[in-house]
XYZ file of C-alpha atoms in Angstrom:
182
model
C 0.025 -0.034 -0.449
C 1.366 3.415 -1.044
C -0.490 5.517 0.701
C -0.335 6.432 3.999
C -2.949 4.701 6.374
C -3.287 7.045 9.644
C -3.833 10.818 9.110
C -3.810 11.346 13.332
C 0.123 10.253 12.838
C 0.436 13.375 10.187
C 1.172 17.368 11.007
C -0.878 19.378 8.532
C 0.008 22.965 7.406
C -1.981 25.597 8.159
C -2.346 29.012 6.241
C 1.036 30.724 7.267
C 2.558 27.966 5.874
C 2.086 29.244 2.430
C 1.516 32.857 3.418
C 5.021 33.627 1.602
C 3.878 32.341 -1.388
C 0.064 33.799 -1.766
C 1.570 36.358 -0.637
C 4.235 37.310 -4.000
C 2.434 35.305 -6.845
C -0.231 35.695 -9.582
C -2.060 35.031 -12.539
C 0.290 35.444 -15.860
C 2.654 33.779 -18.085
C 5.687 34.464 -15.723
C 7.236 32.106 -13.242
C 5.642 34.655 -10.576
C 2.392 32.926 -11.463
C 3.765 29.525 -9.678
C 6.668 30.789 -7.980
C 7.242 33.988 -5.937
C 9.845 36.236 -7.082
C 12.540 35.146 -3.860
C 15.050 32.575 -5.582
C 18.218 32.522 -7.035
C 17.178 30.619 -10.290
C 14.273 29.731 -12.068
C 13.351 26.710 -14.025
C 10.178 24.502 -16.336
C 10.325 21.189 -16.235
C 7.564 19.314 -18.390
C 5.804 16.649 -17.339
C 6.384 13.336 -20.544
C 3.325 11.692 -21.473
C 5.017 8.051 -20.998
C 4.515 6.935 -17.142
C 8.065 5.339 -17.519
C 9.222 8.718 -18.511
C 7.566 10.205 -15.261
C 9.121 8.040 -12.753
C 12.543 8.111 -13.599
C 11.881 11.422 -13.982
C 10.067 12.102 -10.496
C 12.789 9.728 -8.861
C 15.518 12.303 -10.749
C 13.743 15.453 -9.823
C 13.201 14.211 -6.194
C 16.552 13.027 -5.380
C 17.887 16.081 -6.441
C 15.576 18.183 -4.152
C 17.062 16.133 -1.118
C 20.190 16.866 -2.307
C 18.954 20.566 -1.674
C 17.402 19.941 1.491
C 17.014 15.746 3.186
C 14.541 15.452 5.651
C 11.267 17.000 5.795
C 9.497 18.770 3.236
C 6.012 20.376 3.063
C 3.908 18.937 -0.082
C 0.426 20.069 -0.736
C -2.073 18.198 -2.731
C -4.567 19.798 -5.130
C -7.788 19.271 -4.427
C -9.016 18.858 -8.443
C -12.060 16.175 -7.655
C -9.630 13.885 -9.973
C -6.459 13.761 -8.135
C -5.870 12.683 -4.809
C -5.835 14.299 -2.041
C -4.055 11.615 0.187
C -6.121 12.646 3.376
C -9.141 13.515 3.010
C -10.500 14.078 5.767
C -7.533 16.933 6.596
C -8.187 20.306 6.408
C -7.799 22.478 3.175
C -5.399 25.599 3.125
C -5.716 28.390 0.233
C -2.369 28.448 -2.280
C -3.532 30.609 -5.557
C -7.108 30.403 -4.635
C -7.214 26.458 -4.724
C -7.988 24.466 -2.234
C -4.989 22.346 -1.087
C -4.373 19.521 1.461
C -0.485 20.550 2.925
C 1.494 17.505 4.744
C 4.712 17.690 6.796
C 6.370 14.207 4.501
C 9.662 13.134 3.779
C 10.908 13.156 -0.111
C 10.114 9.275 0.018
C 6.508 10.113 0.896
C 6.798 12.695 -2.118
C 7.142 9.495 -4.576
C 4.892 6.800 -3.139
C 1.795 8.776 -1.737
C 0.323 8.983 -5.571
C 2.416 5.537 -6.988
C -0.876 4.446 -7.134
C -2.883 6.557 -8.391
C -3.368 8.143 -12.552
C -2.747 11.047 -11.572
C -1.119 12.252 -14.510
C 2.173 13.245 -12.704
C 2.085 11.313 -9.305
C 4.358 13.991 -7.407
C 2.061 16.559 -4.864
C 1.180 19.567 -6.440
C 3.509 21.539 -3.857
C 6.775 20.677 -2.935
C 8.850 22.716 -0.344
C 11.064 22.642 2.658
C 10.398 24.308 5.492
C 13.202 26.828 5.236
C 11.901 27.200 1.879
C 15.175 27.236 -0.032
C 13.631 25.864 -3.066
C 9.722 25.719 -4.359
C 7.981 23.365 -6.525
C 4.748 24.009 -8.219
C 2.285 22.514 -10.389
C -0.738 24.572 -11.405
C -4.167 23.229 -12.032
C -3.960 22.700 -15.402
C -0.613 23.025 -16.361
C 1.231 19.766 -17.855
C 4.569 21.730 -16.034
C 6.329 22.064 -13.051
C 7.784 25.318 -11.883
C 10.861 25.202 -9.881
C 12.516 28.255 -7.845
C 15.316 27.571 -6.188
C 19.728 28.568 -6.298
C 21.321 28.686 -8.836
C 23.018 25.387 -8.780
C 20.044 23.023 -8.045
C 18.887 24.763 -11.196
C 21.275 24.330 -13.242
C 21.464 20.925 -12.007
C 18.119 19.991 -12.936
C 18.380 21.355 -16.381
C 21.421 19.246 -17.044
C 20.134 16.517 -16.243
C 18.934 14.276 -19.297
C 15.513 12.613 -18.072
C 14.430 15.599 -17.139
C 13.414 17.426 -19.753
C 13.842 21.335 -18.444
C 14.424 24.952 -19.320
C 16.319 27.681 -17.153
C 13.700 30.743 -17.163
C 14.095 34.241 -16.055
C 11.827 36.342 -13.820
C 9.396 38.318 -16.101
C 10.154 36.180 -19.616
C 7.563 34.182 -20.938
C 7.590 30.588 -18.794
C 5.321 28.372 -20.507
C 7.593 25.928 -22.618
C 7.491 25.590 -25.837
C 4.931 23.045 -27.282
C 2.409 23.485 -23.983
C -0.811 25.787 -23.829
C -1.501 27.978 -21.385
C -5.732 28.116 -20.553
């Protein structure tokens, strides 16, 4: 079984954990639609269509993020009515004007809690460590992720052959080539 069975042992986040995101993001075609402009570097990561490629990419991405911040992270699951929020009875918080379940968990949980699902990307929709040194966000209807963090982390993500990433600058149209924003 991939998902946890007992929500009572979990630490759930509140609006306070995401206030820094909500205060500094807005609607648009730039990275700041999902990532606050507080990081040294940014990129977008296209989610592959092939399920095996998704697993490889997710594993490499989580492995790289773990180098930057081992231990527990905040991981968030967007309530879409289609994707699994993992903890149905958990309190909801608002991020980007949408409802999320935010839970404190490890990198391995980010990889496994949706592993048996048919979600397009399987990873949580939001991930960041408590020190806020990086942020990964997949918005509601996008088939790509936004990442902000230290320059070395973005270079490593963008340099991985199995991760289809493109470094972007603040103010630049961040929608990956071949993708459409709705």
